[in-house]
Amino acid sequence: MLYHLLYPLHKTLSVFNVFRYITFRTIYASLTAFLICFLLGPWVIRKLSNMQIGQYVRDDGPQTHLKKAGTPTMGGTLIIFSITVSTLLWTNLTNYFVWIVLFVTVGYGGIGFMDDYLMQIKKQSKGLTVRNKFLLQAILAMVTGILVYVSPDFSTRITIPFFKNLSPDLGWGYILFAALVIIGTSNAVNITDGLDGLAIGPFIIASAAYMVFAYVAGHVKIANYLQINYVAGSGEIAIFCGAMAGSGLGFLWFNSYPAQIFMGDVGSLSLGAAIGTVAVITKQEILLALVGGLFVIETLSVIFQVGFFKMTNGRRIFRMAPLHHHFELKGWSEPKVIVRFWIIAIALALISMSTLKLR
Ligand code: 57M
């Protein structure tokens, strides 16, 4: 909105010309989202506590988690609010992709909200049934895939990291591919969100990485120089990524160990779907497996654990899945698990950035 209100003033005062620059608006979108979370956080924590929206903790997990029962949850509502306000303030609202990412973020937040509401407020310990949750995710993801597919001049080729001449064209199959990326990322972040700051940390890192990918993909000269897909208009998504990173930092202020608030499914499902959608729009879909490699590792640990359990009639690979619980049960303190997983996430994001040159 500020772009539309203030940039035209540059004809009278040249200083307003700065609102044309995506870098400027990305920085201030990030700071705006951070400040909204940082300033509203204490009030939200008090509000959730007063509303008795405290985390129900299953007793079959690590015993160290039992003391977490009652921690205010559904903090994802604050994250989504701050990202949405900041994006509406700082982006060019005529940009088609901006509305797609806002649609997914709020839509998946709604699915998580329903799940949290049933679990935390109605005390139905399972929340939405797996079937209904997946069905809602699939519908939203397919609609998003179609919206991206019909966007002007959108390429249905997928980018294979390290191989610039290998980009298979999926045609309308891209809609299903995009939906799978969104659903997979949403659930991967959801599974990862099991320790204080464990999901929001790598989310901030992935948002920062995709901030760069969105900027270069939307800049025709840089995209051509790097020989990556030019996606007209994806530069505005860099501003959205800035808002995500800033919001994540603001939430981490309160979610850091020992957490004063959890994001809830409203947060984890929404943030995962948002990152997945950004990966699709910026044409860095496969690379998401590297940028969000920690989410992939956590999800694979569950898949292997459940698969091995079924194949061997009850034996386990890990002491407990997802992987963060395995290390907790090995005796690592929670902060040590969290920070070490962040270090891995940073390393993977740096490697993913190198693929812009290694092609
Ligand atoms: C999402 N939710 C956390 C919090 C957060 C198939 C299986 C892998 C499913 C998985 C599962 O239940 N996943 C649900 C993980 C939960 O966090 C809440 O959920 C929101 C995210 N969706 O925002 O509201 C607990 O995580 C802890 N937590 C923190 N700090 C945070 O900042 O400490 C969360 C955020 C919270 C809190 O204790 O209560 C969760 O862990 O449920 N199941 C599991 O992850 C379970 N693993 C398991 O069953 N493993 C089996 C098989 C299935 C692989 C095995 O290894 O044999 C573990 N989780 C629980 N109990 N709760 C272990 C058992």
Coordinates of C-alpha atoms and ligand atoms in Angstrom, one line a residue:
M1 CA 0.0 0.0 0.0
L2 CA 2.8 2.4 0.9
Y3 CA 4.3 1.7 -2.5
H4 CA 1.1 3.0 -4.2
L5 CA 0.7 5.9 -1.8
L6 CA 4.3 7.2 -1.5
Y7 CA 6.2 6.3 -4.7
P8 CA 4.1 8.7 -6.9
L9 CA 5.3 11.5 -4.6
H10 CA 8.8 11.1 -6.0
K11 CA 7.8 13.6 -8.7
T12 CA 7.6 16.3 -6.1
L13 CA 10.2 14.9 -3.6
S14 CA 12.8 12.6 -5.0
V15 CA 13.4 10.9 -1.7
F16 CA 10.2 8.9 -2.3
N17 CA 11.8 7.3 -5.2
V18 CA 13.3 4.8 -2.7
F19 CA 9.9 3.1 -2.6
R20 CA 10.5 1.8 -6.1
Y21 CA 13.3 -0.4 -4.8
I22 CA 12.5 -4.0 -3.8
T23 CA 15.6 -4.1 -1.6
F24 CA 14.4 -1.1 0.4
R25 CA 10.8 -2.5 0.7
T26 CA 12.1 -6.0 1.6
I27 CA 14.2 -4.6 4.5
Y28 CA 11.3 -2.6 5.9
A29 CA 8.8 -5.4 5.4
S30 CA 11.1 -7.5 7.5
L31 CA 11.5 -4.9 10.2
T32 CA 7.7 -4.2 10.2
A33 CA 6.8 -7.9 10.7
F34 CA 9.5 -8.2 13.4
L35 CA 8.2 -5.2 15.3
I36 CA 4.5 -6.4 15.1
C37 CA 5.5 -9.8 16.6
F38 CA 7.9 -8.3 19.1
L39 CA 5.4 -5.7 20.3
L40 CA 2.2 -7.8 20.2
G41 CA 3.9 -11.0 21.5
P42 CA 3.5 -10.4 25.3
W43 CA -0.2 -9.4 24.8
V44 CA -0.9 -12.5 22.7
I45 CA 0.8 -14.7 25.3
R46 CA -1.4 -13.2 28.0
K47 CA -4.5 -13.5 25.9
L48 CA -3.9 -17.2 25.0
S49 CA -3.2 -17.9 28.7
N50 CA -6.3 -16.2 29.8
M51 CA -8.3 -18.1 27.2
Q52 CA -6.8 -21.3 28.6
I53 CA -5.3 -22.2 25.1
G54 CA -2.5 -24.2 26.6
Q55 CA -0.6 -27.0 25.0
Y56 CA -1.9 -30.5 25.6
V57 CA 1.2 -32.7 25.9
R58 CA 0.9 -36.4 25.1
D59 CA 2.4 -38.7 27.7
D60 CA 4.1 -41.0 25.2
G61 CA 6.8 -38.5 24.3
P62 CA 10.0 -37.6 26.0
Q63 CA 9.4 -37.1 29.7
T64 CA 11.1 -33.8 29.6
H65 CA 8.2 -32.5 27.6
L66 CA 5.6 -33.0 30.3
K67 CA 6.6 -29.8 32.0
K68 CA 5.6 -28.0 28.8
A69 CA 1.9 -28.8 29.3
G70 CA -0.1 -25.6 29.4
T71 CA 2.3 -23.5 27.4
P72 CA 0.2 -21.1 25.3
T73 CA -0.1 -22.3 21.8
M74 CA -1.6 -21.1 18.5
G75 CA 1.0 -18.4 18.4
G76 CA 0.9 -18.9 14.6
T77 CA -2.0 -16.5 14.5
L78 CA 0.4 -13.7 15.4
I79 CA 2.9 -14.8 12.8
I80 CA 0.3 -14.9 10.1
F81 CA -1.1 -11.5 11.2
S82 CA 2.4 -9.9 11.1
I83 CA 3.3 -11.4 7.7
T84 CA 0.0 -10.3 6.2
V85 CA 0.0 -6.8 7.5
S86 CA 3.7 -6.2 6.5
T87 CA 3.1 -7.7 3.0
L88 CA 0.0 -5.5 2.4
L89 CA 2.0 -2.5 3.6
W90 CA 5.2 -2.9 1.5
T91 CA 4.4 -4.9 -1.7
N92 CA 3.0 -3.8 -5.0
L93 CA -0.6 -4.9 -4.5
T94 CA -1.2 -5.3 -8.2
N95 CA 1.3 -8.2 -8.2
Y96 CA -0.5 -11.5 -8.9
F97 CA 1.9 -13.7 -6.9
V98 CA 1.6 -11.6 -3.8
W99 CA -2.1 -12.5 -3.6
I100 CA -1.3 -16.2 -4.2
V101 CA 1.1 -16.5 -1.3
L102 CA -1.2 -14.5 1.0
F103 CA -4.1 -16.9 0.0
V104 CA -2.0 -20.0 0.8
T105 CA -0.6 -18.5 4.1
V106 CA -4.1 -17.6 5.4
G107 CA -5.8 -20.7 3.9
Y108 CA -3.4 -23.2 5.5
G109 CA -3.5 -21.1 8.7
G110 CA -7.2 -21.7 8.7
I111 CA -6.7 -25.5 8.4
G112 CA -4.2 -25.4 11.3
F113 CA -6.5 -23.2 13.3
M114 CA -9.4 -25.7 13.0
D115 CA -7.0 -28.5 14.1
D116 CA -5.7 -26.5 17.1
Y117 CA -9.2 -25.3 18.0
L118 CA -10.5 -28.9 18.2
M119 CA -7.4 -30.1 20.0
Q120 CA -6.7 -27.3 22.4
I121 CA -10.1 -25.7 23.0
K122 CA -12.6 -28.5 22.4
K123 CA -10.0 -30.9 24.0
Q124 CA -10.6 -33.4 21.2
S125 CA -7.0 -34.8 21.5
K126 CA -6.8 -35.7 17.8
G127 CA -8.1 -32.5 16.3
L128 CA -9.1 -32.8 12.7
T129 CA -9.0 -36.4 11.4
V130 CA -5.9 -37.1 9.3
R131 CA -8.3 -37.7 6.3
N132 CA -10.1 -34.3 6.6
K133 CA -6.8 -32.4 7.3
F134 CA -5.2 -33.9 4.2
L135 CA -8.3 -33.3 2.1
L136 CA -8.4 -29.6 3.0
Q137 CA -4.6 -29.3 2.4
A138 CA -5.0 -31.1 -1.0
I139 CA -7.8 -28.8 -2.1
L140 CA -6.0 -25.6 -1.2
A141 CA -2.8 -26.9 -2.7
M142 CA -4.4 -27.8 -6.0
V143 CA -6.2 -24.4 -6.2
T144 CA -2.8 -22.8 -5.6
G145 CA -1.2 -25.0 -8.3
I146 CA -3.8 -23.9 -10.8
L147 CA -3.5 -20.2 -9.9
V148 CA 0.3 -20.5 -10.5
Y149 CA -0.2 -22.5 -13.7
V150 CA -2.5 -19.9 -15.2
S151 CA -0.3 -17.0 -14.2
P152 CA 1.0 -15.1 -17.3
D153 CA 4.0 -16.6 -19.0
F154 CA 4.6 -19.1 -16.1
S155 CA 7.0 -21.9 -17.1
T156 CA 5.9 -25.4 -16.3
R157 CA 9.5 -26.6 -16.5
I158 CA 11.1 -27.7 -13.2
T159 CA 14.6 -26.6 -12.3
I160 CA 17.0 -29.3 -11.5
P161 CA 19.8 -28.0 -9.2
F162 CA 23.3 -28.2 -10.7
F163 CA 22.0 -29.1 -14.2
K164 CA 21.1 -26.0 -16.1
N165 CA 20.3 -27.9 -19.3
L166 CA 17.9 -30.4 -17.6
S167 CA 14.5 -28.8 -17.0
P168 CA 11.7 -31.2 -17.9
D169 CA 8.4 -29.6 -18.9
L170 CA 5.5 -31.1 -16.8
G171 CA 2.8 -29.3 -18.7
W172 CA -0.5 -29.4 -16.8
G173 CA 1.1 -32.0 -14.6
Y174 CA 2.9 -29.1 -13.0
I175 CA -0.3 -28.3 -11.1
L176 CA -0.1 -31.7 -9.2
F177 CA 3.7 -31.3 -8.8
A178 CA 3.2 -27.8 -7.2
A179 CA 0.5 -29.2 -5.0
L180 CA 2.7 -32.0 -3.7
V181 CA 5.5 -29.5 -3.0
I182 CA 3.1 -27.3 -0.9
I183 CA 1.5 -30.2 1.0
G184 CA 4.9 -31.9 1.6
T185 CA 6.5 -28.8 2.9
S186 CA 3.6 -27.9 5.1
N187 CA 3.6 -31.3 6.8
A188 CA 7.4 -31.4 7.1
V189 CA 7.4 -28.1 9.0
N190 CA 4.6 -29.4 11.1
I191 CA 6.5 -32.6 12.1
T192 CA 9.7 -30.5 12.8
D193 CA 7.9 -28.2 15.2
G194 CA 8.5 -30.4 18.3
L195 CA 11.2 -28.4 20.2
D196 CA 11.4 -24.7 21.3
G197 CA 12.4 -22.7 18.2
L198 CA 13.2 -25.9 16.2
A199 CA 10.9 -25.1 13.3
I200 CA 11.0 -21.3 13.3
G201 CA 14.8 -21.2 13.1
P202 CA 15.1 -23.1 9.9
F203 CA 12.0 -21.3 8.6
I204 CA 13.8 -18.0 9.0
I205 CA 16.8 -19.4 7.2
A206 CA 14.7 -20.7 4.4
S207 CA 12.8 -17.4 4.1
A208 CA 16.1 -15.5 3.8
A209 CA 17.4 -17.9 1.1
Y210 CA 14.2 -17.6 -0.9
M211 CA 14.3 -13.8 -0.5
V212 CA 17.5 -14.0 -2.6
F213 CA 16.1 -16.5 -5.1
A214 CA 12.9 -14.5 -5.5
Y215 CA 14.9 -11.3 -6.1
V216 CA 17.3 -12.8 -8.7
A217 CA 14.5 -14.6 -10.5
G218 CA 12.6 -11.4 -10.8
H219 CA 15.5 -9.4 -12.1
V220 CA 15.9 -10.1 -15.9
K221 CA 19.6 -9.2 -16.1
I222 CA 20.6 -11.2 -13.1
A223 CA 18.4 -14.2 -14.0
N224 CA 20.0 -14.3 -17.5
Y225 CA 23.5 -13.9 -16.1
L226 CA 22.9 -16.8 -13.7
Q227 CA 21.0 -18.7 -16.4
I228 CA 18.0 -19.3 -14.1
N229 CA 14.3 -18.9 -15.0
Y230 CA 13.3 -15.3 -15.2
V231 CA 9.9 -15.0 -13.4
A232 CA 8.4 -11.6 -14.1
G233 CA 7.0 -10.2 -10.8
S234 CA 8.7 -12.6 -8.5
G235 CA 10.8 -9.7 -7.1
E236 CA 7.8 -8.7 -5.0
I237 CA 7.9 -12.2 -3.4
A238 CA 11.3 -11.2 -2.0
I239 CA 9.4 -8.7 0.1
F240 CA 7.0 -11.4 1.3
C241 CA 10.0 -13.5 2.2
G242 CA 11.4 -10.6 4.1
A243 CA 8.2 -10.3 6.0
M244 CA 8.3 -14.0 6.8
A245 CA 11.9 -13.8 8.0
G246 CA 11.2 -10.7 10.2
S247 CA 8.0 -12.3 11.6
G248 CA 9.9 -15.5 12.3
L249 CA 12.6 -13.5 14.2
G250 CA 9.9 -11.7 16.2
F251 CA 8.2 -15.0 17.1
L252 CA 11.6 -16.6 18.0
W253 CA 12.0 -14.0 20.6
F254 CA 9.3 -15.7 22.6
N255 CA 9.5 -19.3 21.2
S256 CA 13.2 -19.6 22.1
Y257 CA 14.0 -22.0 24.9
P258 CA 12.3 -22.2 27.3
A259 CA 9.4 -21.3 25.0
Q260 CA 6.7 -18.9 26.3
I261 CA 4.5 -19.8 23.3
F262 CA 4.2 -22.4 20.6
M263 CA 3.1 -21.7 17.1
G264 CA 0.5 -24.5 16.9
D265 CA -0.6 -26.2 13.7
V266 CA -2.0 -22.8 12.7
G267 CA 1.6 -21.7 12.4
S268 CA 3.5 -24.8 11.2
L269 CA 1.1 -25.8 8.5
S270 CA 0.8 -22.2 7.2
L271 CA 4.6 -21.4 7.2
G272 CA 5.4 -24.7 5.5
A273 CA 2.8 -24.1 2.8
A274 CA 4.0 -20.5 2.3
I275 CA 7.6 -21.6 1.8
G276 CA 6.5 -24.3 -0.6
T277 CA 4.5 -21.9 -2.6
V278 CA 7.4 -19.4 -2.8
A279 CA 9.7 -22.3 -4.0
V280 CA 7.1 -23.0 -6.8
I281 CA 6.7 -19.4 -7.9
T282 CA 10.5 -18.7 -7.9
K283 CA 11.1 -21.9 -9.9
Q284 CA 13.3 -23.3 -7.2
E285 CA 11.1 -26.3 -6.4
I286 CA 13.6 -29.2 -6.1
L287 CA 16.1 -26.9 -4.4
L288 CA 13.6 -26.7 -1.5
A289 CA 14.7 -30.2 -0.5
L290 CA 18.1 -28.6 0.2
V291 CA 17.1 -25.2 1.5
G292 CA 14.6 -26.9 3.8
G293 CA 16.8 -29.9 4.2
L294 CA 16.3 -30.1 7.9
F295 CA 12.5 -30.4 7.4
V296 CA 13.3 -33.2 4.9
I297 CA 15.6 -35.0 7.3
E298 CA 13.0 -34.8 10.1
T299 CA 10.2 -36.2 7.8
L300 CA 12.4 -39.0 6.4
S301 CA 13.3 -40.0 10.0
V302 CA 9.6 -40.6 10.6
I303 CA 9.0 -42.4 7.3
F304 CA 12.0 -44.7 7.9
Q305 CA 11.0 -45.3 11.6
V306 CA 7.4 -46.2 10.8
G307 CA 8.4 -48.3 7.7
F308 CA 11.1 -50.2 9.6
F309 CA 8.7 -50.6 12.6
K310 CA 6.1 -52.2 10.3
M311 CA 8.6 -54.4 8.4
T312 CA 10.3 -55.8 11.5
N313 CA 7.2 -56.1 13.7
G314 CA 8.2 -53.5 16.2
R315 CA 11.9 -52.7 15.9
R316 CA 13.0 -49.1 15.7
I317 CA 15.8 -47.3 13.9
F318 CA 15.8 -44.3 16.2
R319 CA 15.0 -44.2 19.8
M320 CA 12.0 -42.0 18.8
A321 CA 11.1 -40.1 15.7
P322 CA 11.2 -37.4 14.5
L323 CA 15.0 -37.2 14.8
H324 CA 15.0 -34.4 17.4
H325 CA 13.4 -36.8 19.9
H326 CA 16.1 -39.4 19.2
F327 CA 18.8 -37.0 20.3
E328 CA 16.8 -35.9 23.3
L329 CA 16.6 -39.5 24.4
K330 CA 20.3 -39.9 23.8
G331 CA 20.8 -37.3 26.5
W332 CA 21.4 -34.2 24.5
S333 CA 19.8 -31.1 26.2
E334 CA 16.9 -29.5 24.3
P335 CA 18.9 -26.3 23.5
K336 CA 21.8 -28.4 22.2
V337 CA 19.5 -30.3 19.8
I338 CA 17.9 -27.1 18.6
V339 CA 21.1 -25.1 18.0
R340 CA 22.8 -28.0 16.3
F341 CA 19.8 -28.5 14.0
W342 CA 19.9 -24.7 13.2
I343 CA 23.6 -25.1 12.3
I344 CA 22.8 -27.9 9.9
A345 CA 19.9 -25.8 8.4
I346 CA 22.3 -22.8 7.8
A347 CA 24.9 -25.1 6.2
L348 CA 22.3 -26.5 3.8
A349 CA 21.0 -23.1 2.9
L350 CA 24.5 -21.9 2.1
I351 CA 25.0 -24.9 -0.1
S352 CA 21.7 -24.2 -1.9
M353 CA 22.8 -20.6 -2.6
S354 CA 25.9 -22.0 -4.2
T355 CA 23.8 -23.7 -6.8
L356 CA 23.1 -20.3 -8.3
K357 CA 26.6 -20.4 -9.6
L358 CA 27.3 -24.1 -9.8
R359 CA 25.3 -25.0 -12.8
Ligands
57M1 C1 3.4 -32.1 15.2 N1 3.7 -31.6 17.4 C2 4.6 -31.7 18.6 C3 2.9 -27.4 19.3 C4 3.5 -27.1 17.9 C5 3.5 -39.6 12.7 C6 4.2 -38.9 13.8 C7 5.6 -38.4 13.4 C8 3.4 -37.6 14.1 C9 4.1 -36.8 15.2 C10 3.2 -35.7 15.6 O1 2.3 -35.8 16.5 N2 3.4 -34.5 15.0 C11 2.6 -33.4 15.3 C12 4.4 -32.1 16.3 C13 3.9 -30.9 19.7 O2 3.9 -29.5 19.3 C14 2.7 -28.9 19.1 O3 2.3 -29.1 17.7 C15 2.5 -27.9 17.0 C16 3.2 -28.1 15.7 N3 2.2 -28.9 14.9 O4 3.4 -25.7 17.6 O5 1.7 -26.7 19.5 C17 4.8 -31.0 21.0 O6 6.1 -30.5 20.6 C18 6.7 -29.9 21.7 N4 7.1 -28.5 21.2 C19 8.0 -27.8 21.9 N5 8.4 -26.6 21.5 C20 7.8 -25.9 20.4 O7 8.2 -24.8 20.1 O8 8.6 -28.3 22.9 C21 6.5 -27.9 20.1 C22 6.8 -26.7 19.7 C23 4.4 -30.0 22.1 C24 5.7 -29.8 22.8 O9 5.9 -30.9 23.6 O10 3.4 -30.7 22.9 C25 4.7 -33.1 19.0 O11 5.8 -33.6 19.2 O12 3.6 -33.8 19.1 N6 4.3 -37.6 16.4 C26 5.4 -37.3 17.0 O13 6.2 -36.4 16.8 C27 5.7 -38.3 18.2 N7 6.5 -39.3 17.6 C28 6.1 -40.6 17.6 O14 5.0 -41.0 17.9 N8 7.1 -41.4 17.0 C29 6.8 -42.9 16.8 C30 6.4 -43.1 15.4 C31 5.0 -42.4 15.1 C32 7.4 -42.5 14.4 C33 8.1 -43.6 17.1 O15 9.2 -43.0 17.1 O16 8.0 -44.9 17.1 C34 6.3 -37.5 19.3 N9 5.5 -36.4 19.7 C35 4.7 -36.6 20.8 N10 4.7 -37.7 21.5 N11 3.9 -35.5 21.1 C36 6.7 -38.5 20.4 C37 5.5 -38.8 21.2

